[in-house]
Amino acid sequence: MAESNNAFTPLSDMERNDQPFVGDVLLSGVEIKTAKSGSPFAVGGASDRTRRVRFIKFSTDTLPDGIYRVVGRWQYYGGSWSLNVDSASPLKDVVPEDYMPDVYGDALNGVSSEFIRTLDPEAQALAVVLLVGDGSTDGSITADWREPFKREVAALHHHDAVKQGLLAHSVKTAQVARAFMDNPFYFWNETPIDRTLVIVGALTHDLGKVMEYSHGGPTALGSILSHRTIMVERAMALHDRLVKVLAGENPNAKALERGEERFQRLVAIYAQHHGAWEETPRCVEAYLVHVADDMEAKVTDTAFAFRDDKLHGPRPVGDFWLA
């Protein structure tokens, strides 16, 4: 087993410009870019159990995701703070999960099951089909995704880029969406908006990230397909079971027709929840999930920016500096 990074500097201690850093960290989501000078450099996320930050390593044209012993400095560069890596020596016999921020700990134990139990029977049945699939453990598009759903990150470089981040972001987004739908001042009872699709769609909108990411970095599949495409494929593969639930378990032709129309709106949520940044929403359920998703991510980014009180003064949150 490699030497623990406990003897070195935790990322949570990085707080002043040019502060030196020596430690063992997970470098993930690494991209090789080219500077104006034509020189290649690597950027990505650096993490240990205390924190995930952006890193830059100049003058390198290759840096595979992995655990490294890093020497560098904490610097303000390009409008944000980054770990400027001078050297990175790969380590062997290490577990990636040991180098991912674990901000939630045991707080999320059972949270998805508890949330699902509060839903009405139809929403519960829909959520179970989407999470459990066909119950297999073969890693296929229809496999049981409950375990990876509990441990994967929600993003590579921003909101909930931590262990269990996907679960946290998904449940928070569903809670936001349900708050929308339960608020009488929005007069939903006078509209045809599908409450079940909004809430369950919010809970599962990023579920495809269980195959897009692994330990905070993209998988081989994730370098080709996004979680949105992966979830569309999963929904299509589970089509008959999903339509049956959305038809109210009613086999008559009219109910099945309604179930099929609701299924298409569910697919729209998966394909369109990124809003103007990707395929734009074409139905109200997809738009509301987009709004809940965007709102939750921004609030989480704000909470994480202010979580470490060592960073006195204004902090960068999105496009703003907030005090």
mmCIF file of C-alpha atoms in Angstrom:
data_model
loop_
_atom_site.group_PDB
_atom_site.id
_atom_site.type_symbol
_atom_site.label_atom_id
_atom_site.label_comp_id
_atom_site.label_asym_id
_atom_site.label_seq_id
_atom_site.Cartn_x
_atom_site.Cartn_y
_atom_site.Cartn_z
ATOM 1 C CA MET A 1 0.000 0.000 0.000
ATOM 2 C CA ALA A 2 1.284 3.468 -0.858
ATOM 3 C CA GLU A 3 2.268 5.835 1.896
ATOM 4 C CA SER A 4 -0.676 7.851 3.184
ATOM 5 C CA ASN A 5 -0.933 11.517 2.274
ATOM 6 C CA ASN A 6 -1.711 12.324 5.915
ATOM 7 C CA ALA A 7 1.951 13.337 6.406
ATOM 8 C CA PHE A 8 1.609 15.958 3.695
ATOM 9 C CA THR A 9 -0.483 19.068 3.114
ATOM 10 C CA PRO A 10 -4.272 18.583 2.871
ATOM 11 C CA LEU A 11 -5.905 20.582 0.102
ATOM 12 C CA SER A 12 -8.201 22.155 2.683
ATOM 13 C CA ASP A 13 -5.171 24.047 4.056
ATOM 14 C CA MET A 14 -4.552 25.897 0.773
ATOM 15 C CA GLU A 15 -5.492 29.518 1.442
ATOM 16 C CA ARG A 16 -2.794 32.003 0.366
ATOM 17 C CA ASN A 17 -1.092 32.842 -2.904
ATOM 18 C CA ASP A 18 2.145 30.941 -3.616
ATOM 19 C CA GLN A 19 1.597 28.651 -0.631
ATOM 20 C CA PRO A 20 3.638 25.472 -1.303
ATOM 21 C CA PHE A 21 1.897 22.118 -1.570
ATOM 22 C CA VAL A 22 3.193 18.562 -1.259
ATOM 23 C CA GLY A 23 0.667 15.739 -1.097
ATOM 24 C CA ASP A 24 -0.921 12.671 -2.611
ATOM 25 C CA VAL A 25 -3.988 13.546 -4.674
ATOM 26 C CA LEU A 26 -6.362 12.183 -7.290
ATOM 27 C CA LEU A 27 -5.998 14.007 -10.603
ATOM 28 C CA SER A 28 -9.134 13.404 -12.656
ATOM 29 C CA GLY A 29 -11.081 14.815 -15.552
ATOM 30 C CA VAL A 30 -7.704 15.744 -17.054
ATOM 31 C CA GLU A 31 -7.716 17.666 -20.338
ATOM 32 C CA ILE A 32 -4.692 18.602 -22.441
ATOM 33 C CA LYS A 33 -4.944 22.107 -23.890
ATOM 34 C CA THR A 34 -2.685 24.409 -25.874
ATOM 35 C CA ALA A 35 -1.526 27.810 -24.659
ATOM 36 C CA LYS A 36 -1.257 30.838 -26.952
ATOM 37 C CA SER A 37 2.459 30.137 -27.124
ATOM 38 C CA GLY A 38 1.712 26.728 -28.599
ATOM 39 C CA SER A 39 2.874 24.878 -25.486
ATOM 40 C CA PRO A 40 0.587 22.090 -24.185
ATOM 41 C CA PHE A 41 -0.687 22.080 -20.609
ATOM 42 C CA ALA A 42 -2.962 19.888 -18.480
ATOM 43 C CA VAL A 43 -6.005 21.029 -16.499
ATOM 44 C CA GLY A 44 -8.471 19.102 -14.390
ATOM 45 C CA GLY A 45 -9.531 18.396 -10.828
ATOM 46 C CA ALA A 46 -7.215 17.583 -7.917
ATOM 47 C CA SER A 47 -8.771 16.047 -4.838
ATOM 48 C CA ASP A 48 -8.111 14.416 -1.511
ATOM 49 C CA ARG A 49 -10.612 13.578 1.225
ATOM 50 C CA THR A 50 -10.731 17.215 2.364
ATOM 51 C CA ARG A 51 -11.344 19.161 -0.837
ATOM 52 C CA ARG A 52 -11.448 19.193 -4.647
ATOM 53 C CA VAL A 53 -9.763 22.043 -6.519
ATOM 54 C CA ARG A 54 -8.773 22.932 -10.049
ATOM 55 C CA PHE A 55 -5.215 22.165 -11.075
ATOM 56 C CA ILE A 56 -2.904 23.271 -13.910
ATOM 57 C CA LYS A 57 0.329 21.612 -15.018
ATOM 58 C CA PHE A 58 2.228 23.472 -17.696
ATOM 59 C CA SER A 59 4.462 22.011 -20.409
ATOM 60 C CA THR A 60 2.978 18.520 -20.519
ATOM 61 C CA ASP A 61 1.190 16.755 -23.350
ATOM 62 C CA THR A 62 0.014 13.741 -21.334
ATOM 63 C CA LEU A 63 -1.254 13.199 -17.788
ATOM 64 C CA PRO A 64 -3.573 10.206 -17.315
ATOM 65 C CA ASP A 65 -6.198 10.296 -14.554
ATOM 66 C CA GLY A 66 -4.798 8.694 -11.412
ATOM 67 C CA ILE A 67 -3.246 9.113 -7.969
ATOM 68 C CA TYR A 68 -0.053 11.181 -7.895
ATOM 69 C CA ARG A 69 2.421 12.560 -5.390
ATOM 70 C CA VAL A 70 2.232 16.228 -6.302
ATOM 71 C CA VAL A 71 4.558 19.141 -5.633
ATOM 72 C CA GLY A 72 3.243 22.585 -6.490
ATOM 73 C CA ARG A 73 1.813 25.897 -5.320
ATOM 74 C CA TRP A 74 -1.603 27.406 -4.638
ATOM 75 C CA GLN A 75 -1.969 30.300 -7.071
ATOM 76 C CA TYR A 76 -4.532 32.696 -8.462
ATOM 77 C CA TYR A 77 -4.522 32.154 -12.220
ATOM 78 C CA GLY A 78 -6.970 32.871 -15.046
ATOM 79 C CA GLY A 79 -9.631 34.350 -12.794
ATOM 80 C CA SER A 80 -9.681 31.579 -10.178
ATOM 81 C CA TRP A 81 -7.564 29.740 -7.623
ATOM 82 C CA SER A 82 -5.714 26.659 -8.846
ATOM 83 C CA LEU A 83 -3.121 24.184 -7.697
ATOM 84 C CA ASN A 84 -0.166 24.890 -9.996
ATOM 85 C CA VAL A 85 1.542 21.491 -10.300
ATOM 86 C CA ASP A 86 5.319 21.447 -10.734
ATOM 87 C CA SER A 87 5.747 17.664 -10.588
ATOM 88 C CA ALA A 88 3.402 14.670 -10.419
ATOM 89 C CA SER A 89 4.717 11.165 -9.704
ATOM 90 C CA PRO A 90 2.181 8.333 -10.181
ATOM 91 C CA LEU A 91 1.416 6.081 -7.204
ATOM 92 C CA LYS A 92 0.414 2.421 -7.314
ATOM 93 C CA ASP A 93 -1.725 0.188 -5.073
ATOM 94 C CA VAL A 94 -4.079 2.967 -4.046
ATOM 95 C CA VAL A 95 -7.873 3.183 -3.947
ATOM 96 C CA PRO A 96 -9.378 6.176 -5.832
ATOM 97 C CA GLU A 97 -12.251 6.516 -3.339
ATOM 98 C CA ASP A 98 -9.683 7.307 -0.625
ATOM 99 C CA TYR A 99 -8.752 10.470 -2.521
ATOM 100 C CA MET A 100 -12.220 11.911 -3.110
ATOM 101 C CA PRO A 101 -13.707 14.569 -0.824
ATOM 102 C CA ASP A 102 -16.174 12.959 1.561
ATOM 103 C CA VAL A 103 -18.170 15.960 2.747
ATOM 104 C CA TYR A 104 -21.424 14.067 3.305
ATOM 105 C CA GLY A 105 -20.151 11.019 5.218
ATOM 106 C CA ASP A 106 -23.037 9.027 6.652
ATOM 107 C CA ALA A 107 -25.545 11.860 6.218
ATOM 108 C CA LEU A 108 -26.873 10.402 2.946
ATOM 109 C CA ASN A 109 -27.421 6.852 4.189
ATOM 110 C CA GLY A 110 -30.869 5.773 3.015
ATOM 111 C CA VAL A 111 -31.786 9.260 1.808
ATOM 112 C CA SER A 112 -32.918 8.172 -1.679
ATOM 113 C CA SER A 113 -35.069 5.343 -0.276
ATOM 114 C CA GLU A 114 -36.578 7.699 2.279
ATOM 115 C CA PHE A 115 -37.388 10.257 -0.404
ATOM 116 C CA ILE A 116 -38.976 7.645 -2.678
ATOM 117 C CA ARG A 117 -41.153 6.381 0.207
ATOM 118 C CA THR A 118 -42.677 9.858 0.532
ATOM 119 C CA LEU A 119 -43.923 9.777 -3.086
ATOM 120 C CA ASP A 120 -47.303 8.562 -4.272
ATOM 121 C CA PRO A 121 -47.505 4.911 -5.461
ATOM 122 C CA GLU A 122 -47.191 5.740 -9.170
ATOM 123 C CA ALA A 123 -44.099 7.907 -8.629
ATOM 124 C CA GLN A 124 -42.577 5.233 -6.400
ATOM 125 C CA ALA A 125 -43.114 2.550 -9.058
ATOM 126 C CA LEU A 126 -41.615 4.774 -11.756
ATOM 127 C CA ALA A 127 -38.550 5.598 -9.652
ATOM 128 C CA VAL A 128 -37.948 1.918 -8.852
ATOM 129 C CA VAL A 129 -38.009 0.892 -12.528
ATOM 130 C CA LEU A 130 -35.587 3.676 -13.445
ATOM 131 C CA LEU A 131 -33.138 2.896 -10.623
ATOM 132 C CA VAL A 132 -33.331 -0.914 -10.539
ATOM 133 C CA GLY A 133 -33.746 -1.605 -14.259
ATOM 134 C CA ASP A 134 -33.869 -5.344 -14.878
ATOM 135 C CA GLY A 135 -31.995 -6.050 -11.628
ATOM 136 C CA SER A 136 -28.867 -7.400 -13.320
ATOM 137 C CA THR A 137 -25.332 -6.528 -12.187
ATOM 138 C CA ASP A 138 -23.616 -6.931 -15.551
ATOM 139 C CA GLY A 139 -23.009 -3.209 -16.108
ATOM 140 C CA SER A 140 -25.438 -3.079 -19.038
ATOM 141 C CA ILE A 141 -27.713 -0.196 -19.944
ATOM 142 C CA THR A 142 -30.598 -1.915 -18.089
ATOM 143 C CA ALA A 143 -28.633 -3.042 -15.006
ATOM 144 C CA ASP A 144 -29.373 -2.158 -11.390
ATOM 145 C CA TRP A 145 -27.778 1.276 -10.889
ATOM 146 C CA ARG A 146 -28.614 1.840 -7.227
ATOM 147 C CA GLU A 147 -25.096 1.245 -5.876
ATOM 148 C CA PRO A 148 -23.148 3.463 -8.319
ATOM 149 C CA PHE A 149 -25.914 6.072 -7.920
ATOM 150 C CA LYS A 150 -24.961 6.290 -4.242
ATOM 151 C CA ARG A 151 -21.218 6.791 -4.698
ATOM 152 C CA GLU A 152 -20.443 8.677 -7.948
ATOM 153 C CA VAL A 153 -19.750 12.401 -8.360
ATOM 154 C CA ALA A 154 -22.341 14.794 -9.775
ATOM 155 C CA ALA A 155 -19.815 16.768 -11.839
ATOM 156 C CA LEU A 156 -16.125 16.901 -12.657
ATOM 157 C CA HIS A 157 -15.252 20.473 -11.723
ATOM 158 C CA HIS A 158 -18.146 22.256 -10.054
ATOM 159 C CA HIS A 159 -21.299 21.394 -8.062
ATOM 160 C CA ASP A 160 -21.052 18.265 -5.859
ATOM 161 C CA ALA A 161 -17.802 17.014 -7.439
ATOM 162 C CA VAL A 162 -17.389 14.824 -4.344
ATOM 163 C CA LYS A 163 -18.030 11.270 -3.199
ATOM 164 C CA GLN A 164 -21.819 10.677 -3.132
ATOM 165 C CA GLY A 165 -22.235 13.938 -4.998
ATOM 166 C CA LEU A 166 -24.544 12.430 -7.619
ATOM 167 C CA LEU A 167 -26.917 11.129 -4.946
ATOM 168 C CA ALA A 168 -26.846 14.431 -3.055
ATOM 169 C CA HIS A 169 -27.458 16.557 -6.159
ATOM 170 C CA SER A 170 -30.218 14.261 -7.424
ATOM 171 C CA VAL A 171 -32.164 14.209 -4.159
ATOM 172 C CA LYS A 172 -31.750 17.967 -3.654
ATOM 173 C CA THR A 173 -32.970 18.629 -7.200
ATOM 174 C CA ALA A 174 -35.979 16.376 -6.620
ATOM 175 C CA GLN A 175 -36.728 18.183 -3.347
ATOM 176 C CA VAL A 176 -36.597 21.524 -5.180
ATOM 177 C CA ALA A 177 -38.868 20.195 -7.934
ATOM 178 C CA ARG A 178 -41.345 18.823 -5.405
ATOM 179 C CA ALA A 179 -41.356 22.167 -3.589
ATOM 180 C CA PHE A 180 -42.329 23.749 -6.912
ATOM 181 C CA MET A 181 -45.125 21.249 -7.497
ATOM 182 C CA ASP A 182 -46.472 21.337 -3.925
ATOM 183 C CA ASN A 183 -46.715 25.128 -3.750
ATOM 184 C CA PRO A 184 -50.369 26.181 -4.221
ATOM 185 C CA PHE A 185 -49.413 29.676 -5.359
ATOM 186 C CA TYR A 186 -48.224 28.264 -8.683
ATOM 187 C CA PHE A 187 -51.785 27.038 -9.425
ATOM 188 C CA TRP A 188 -50.609 23.697 -10.820
ATOM 189 C CA ASN A 189 -54.064 22.244 -10.222
ATOM 190 C CA GLU A 190 -55.275 24.469 -13.071
ATOM 191 C CA THR A 191 -52.650 23.190 -15.543
ATOM 192 C CA PRO A 192 -51.975 19.887 -17.351
ATOM 193 C CA ILE A 193 -48.413 19.679 -16.001
ATOM 194 C CA ASP A 194 -47.416 16.118 -15.030
ATOM 195 C CA ARG A 195 -46.341 16.313 -11.372
ATOM 196 C CA THR A 196 -44.999 12.746 -11.295
ATOM 197 C CA LEU A 197 -42.721 13.295 -14.281
ATOM 198 C CA VAL A 198 -41.327 16.528 -12.845
ATOM 199 C CA ILE A 199 -40.430 14.989 -9.462
ATOM 200 C CA VAL A 200 -39.186 11.574 -10.620
ATOM 201 C CA GLY A 201 -37.512 13.133 -13.652
ATOM 202 C CA ALA A 202 -35.666 15.493 -11.298
ATOM 203 C CA LEU A 203 -34.565 12.576 -9.104
ATOM 204 C CA THR A 204 -33.213 10.596 -12.080
ATOM 205 C CA HIS A 205 -32.208 13.340 -14.533
ATOM 206 C CA ASP A 206 -28.466 12.709 -14.009
ATOM 207 C CA LEU A 207 -28.670 8.948 -13.413
ATOM 208 C CA GLY A 208 -26.712 8.299 -16.608
ATOM 209 C CA LYS A 209 -23.632 9.692 -14.856
ATOM 210 C CA VAL A 210 -23.145 6.277 -13.242
ATOM 211 C CA MET A 211 -21.791 5.236 -16.671
ATOM 212 C CA GLU A 212 -20.388 8.617 -17.750
ATOM 213 C CA TYR A 213 -18.083 9.044 -14.717
ATOM 214 C CA SER A 214 -15.913 6.890 -12.497
ATOM 215 C CA HIS A 215 -14.153 8.238 -9.388
ATOM 216 C CA GLY A 216 -14.514 11.817 -10.577
ATOM 217 C CA GLY A 217 -13.226 11.266 -14.112
ATOM 218 C CA PRO A 218 -14.859 10.347 -17.426
ATOM 219 C CA THR A 219 -15.190 6.681 -18.386
ATOM 220 C CA ALA A 220 -14.345 5.370 -21.844
ATOM 221 C CA LEU A 221 -18.085 5.516 -22.613
ATOM 222 C CA GLY A 222 -18.365 8.970 -21.014
ATOM 223 C CA SER A 223 -15.737 10.334 -23.373
ATOM 224 C CA ILE A 224 -18.125 9.463 -26.232
ATOM 225 C CA LEU A 225 -21.658 9.779 -24.820
ATOM 226 C CA SER A 226 -23.149 12.199 -22.281
ATOM 227 C CA HIS A 227 -25.334 11.127 -19.373
ATOM 228 C CA ARG A 228 -28.292 12.608 -21.261
ATOM 229 C CA THR A 229 -27.820 10.222 -24.186
ATOM 230 C CA ILE A 230 -27.149 7.324 -21.808
ATOM 231 C CA MET A 231 -30.435 7.962 -19.971
ATOM 232 C CA VAL A 232 -32.378 8.201 -23.239
ATOM 233 C CA GLU A 233 -30.931 4.801 -24.184
ATOM 234 C CA ARG A 234 -31.830 3.367 -20.760
ATOM 235 C CA ALA A 235 -35.396 4.671 -21.006
ATOM 236 C CA MET A 236 -35.773 3.195 -24.481
ATOM 237 C CA ALA A 237 -34.435 -0.159 -23.279
ATOM 238 C CA LEU A 238 -36.966 -0.128 -20.396
ATOM 239 C CA HIS A 239 -39.742 1.232 -22.623
ATOM 240 C CA ASP A 240 -42.394 -1.435 -22.061
ATOM 241 C CA ARG A 241 -42.072 -1.443 -18.270
ATOM 242 C CA LEU A 242 -42.068 2.347 -18.065
ATOM 243 C CA VAL A 243 -45.098 2.717 -20.337
ATOM 244 C CA LYS A 244 -46.940 0.136 -18.232
ATOM 245 C CA VAL A 245 -46.336 2.186 -15.074
ATOM 246 C CA LEU A 246 -47.220 5.444 -16.817
ATOM 247 C CA ALA A 247 -50.412 3.856 -18.141
ATOM 248 C CA GLY A 248 -51.495 3.173 -14.571
ATOM 249 C CA GLU A 249 -51.013 -0.588 -15.047
ATOM 250 C CA ASN A 250 -54.098 -0.393 -17.301
ATOM 251 C CA PRO A 251 -53.788 -2.542 -20.455
ATOM 252 C CA ASN A 252 -56.505 -0.854 -22.515
ATOM 253 C CA ALA A 253 -55.493 0.994 -25.669
ATOM 254 C CA LYS A 254 -56.404 4.485 -24.463
ATOM 255 C CA ALA A 255 -54.420 4.110 -21.226
ATOM 256 C CA LEU A 256 -51.412 2.759 -23.112
ATOM 257 C CA GLU A 257 -51.591 5.663 -25.545
ATOM 258 C CA ARG A 258 -51.510 8.065 -22.608
ATOM 259 C CA GLY A 259 -48.644 6.069 -21.073
ATOM 260 C CA GLU A 260 -46.666 6.371 -24.310
ATOM 261 C CA GLU A 261 -47.178 10.152 -24.449
ATOM 262 C CA ARG A 262 -45.979 10.472 -20.836
ATOM 263 C CA PHE A 263 -42.997 8.258 -21.668
ATOM 264 C CA GLN A 264 -41.968 10.648 -24.444
ATOM 265 C CA ARG A 265 -42.076 13.538 -21.969
ATOM 266 C CA LEU A 266 -39.854 11.563 -19.596
ATOM 267 C CA VAL A 267 -37.364 11.035 -22.435
ATOM 268 C CA ALA A 268 -37.521 14.787 -23.111
ATOM 269 C CA ILE A 269 -36.496 15.468 -19.499
ATOM 270 C CA TYR A 270 -33.376 13.345 -19.931
ATOM 271 C CA ALA A 271 -32.470 14.834 -23.307
ATOM 272 C CA GLN A 272 -33.353 18.474 -22.570
ATOM 273 C CA HIS A 273 -32.711 19.246 -18.881
ATOM 274 C CA HIS A 274 -29.561 21.264 -19.641
ATOM 275 C CA GLY A 275 -31.707 23.966 -21.171
ATOM 276 C CA ALA A 276 -30.126 26.550 -23.442
ATOM 277 C CA TRP A 277 -26.666 24.951 -23.040
ATOM 278 C CA GLU A 278 -27.705 21.802 -24.917
ATOM 279 C CA GLU A 279 -30.950 20.661 -26.570
ATOM 280 C CA THR A 280 -33.517 23.197 -25.385
ATOM 281 C CA PRO A 281 -36.641 22.016 -23.522
ATOM 282 C CA ARG A 282 -39.694 21.365 -25.690
ATOM 283 C CA CYS A 283 -42.146 20.412 -22.952
ATOM 284 C CA VAL A 284 -42.917 22.049 -19.636
ATOM 285 C CA GLU A 285 -41.784 19.061 -17.545
ATOM 286 C CA ALA A 286 -38.306 19.177 -19.119
ATOM 287 C CA TYR A 287 -38.129 22.920 -18.546
ATOM 288 C CA LEU A 288 -39.119 22.671 -14.865
ATOM 289 C CA VAL A 289 -36.519 19.959 -14.240
ATOM 290 C CA HIS A 290 -33.951 22.185 -15.956
ATOM 291 C CA VAL A 291 -34.887 25.077 -13.653
ATOM 292 C CA ALA A 292 -34.697 22.878 -10.529
ATOM 293 C CA ASP A 293 -31.374 21.393 -11.674
ATOM 294 C CA ASP A 294 -29.827 24.778 -12.453
ATOM 295 C CA MET A 295 -31.069 26.336 -9.219
ATOM 296 C CA GLU A 296 -29.810 23.470 -7.055
ATOM 297 C CA ALA A 297 -26.379 23.447 -8.691
ATOM 298 C CA LYS A 298 -25.946 27.197 -8.169
ATOM 299 C CA VAL A 299 -26.995 27.022 -4.526
ATOM 300 C CA THR A 300 -24.600 24.102 -3.920
ATOM 301 C CA ASP A 301 -21.727 25.983 -5.568
ATOM 302 C CA THR A 302 -22.469 28.916 -3.261
ATOM 303 C CA ALA A 303 -22.634 26.729 -0.149
ATOM 304 C CA PHE A 304 -19.357 24.981 -1.001
ATOM 305 C CA ALA A 305 -17.597 28.296 -1.699
ATOM 306 C CA PHE A 306 -18.463 29.547 1.785
ATOM 307 C CA ARG A 307 -18.031 26.213 3.563
ATOM 308 C CA ASP A 308 -14.296 26.746 4.146
ATOM 309 C CA ASP A 309 -14.095 29.839 6.359
ATOM 310 C CA LYS A 310 -10.348 30.135 5.780
ATOM 311 C CA LEU A 311 -11.088 31.955 2.525
ATOM 312 C CA HIS A 312 -11.733 35.407 3.976
ATOM 313 C CA GLY A 313 -13.167 38.111 1.762
ATOM 314 C CA PRO A 314 -15.019 37.745 -1.546
ATOM 315 C CA ARG A 315 -15.136 34.311 -3.170
ATOM 316 C CA PRO A 316 -15.757 33.373 -6.820
ATOM 317 C CA VAL A 317 -19.199 31.808 -7.291
ATOM 318 C CA GLY A 318 -20.165 31.354 -10.917
ATOM 319 C CA ASP A 319 -19.659 34.700 -12.633
ATOM 320 C CA PHE A 320 -19.621 36.715 -9.408
ATOM 321 C CA TRP A 321 -17.357 37.522 -6.482
ATOM 322 C CA LEU A 322 -19.432 37.315 -3.305
ATOM 323 C CA ALA A 323 -18.565 38.556 0.181
#
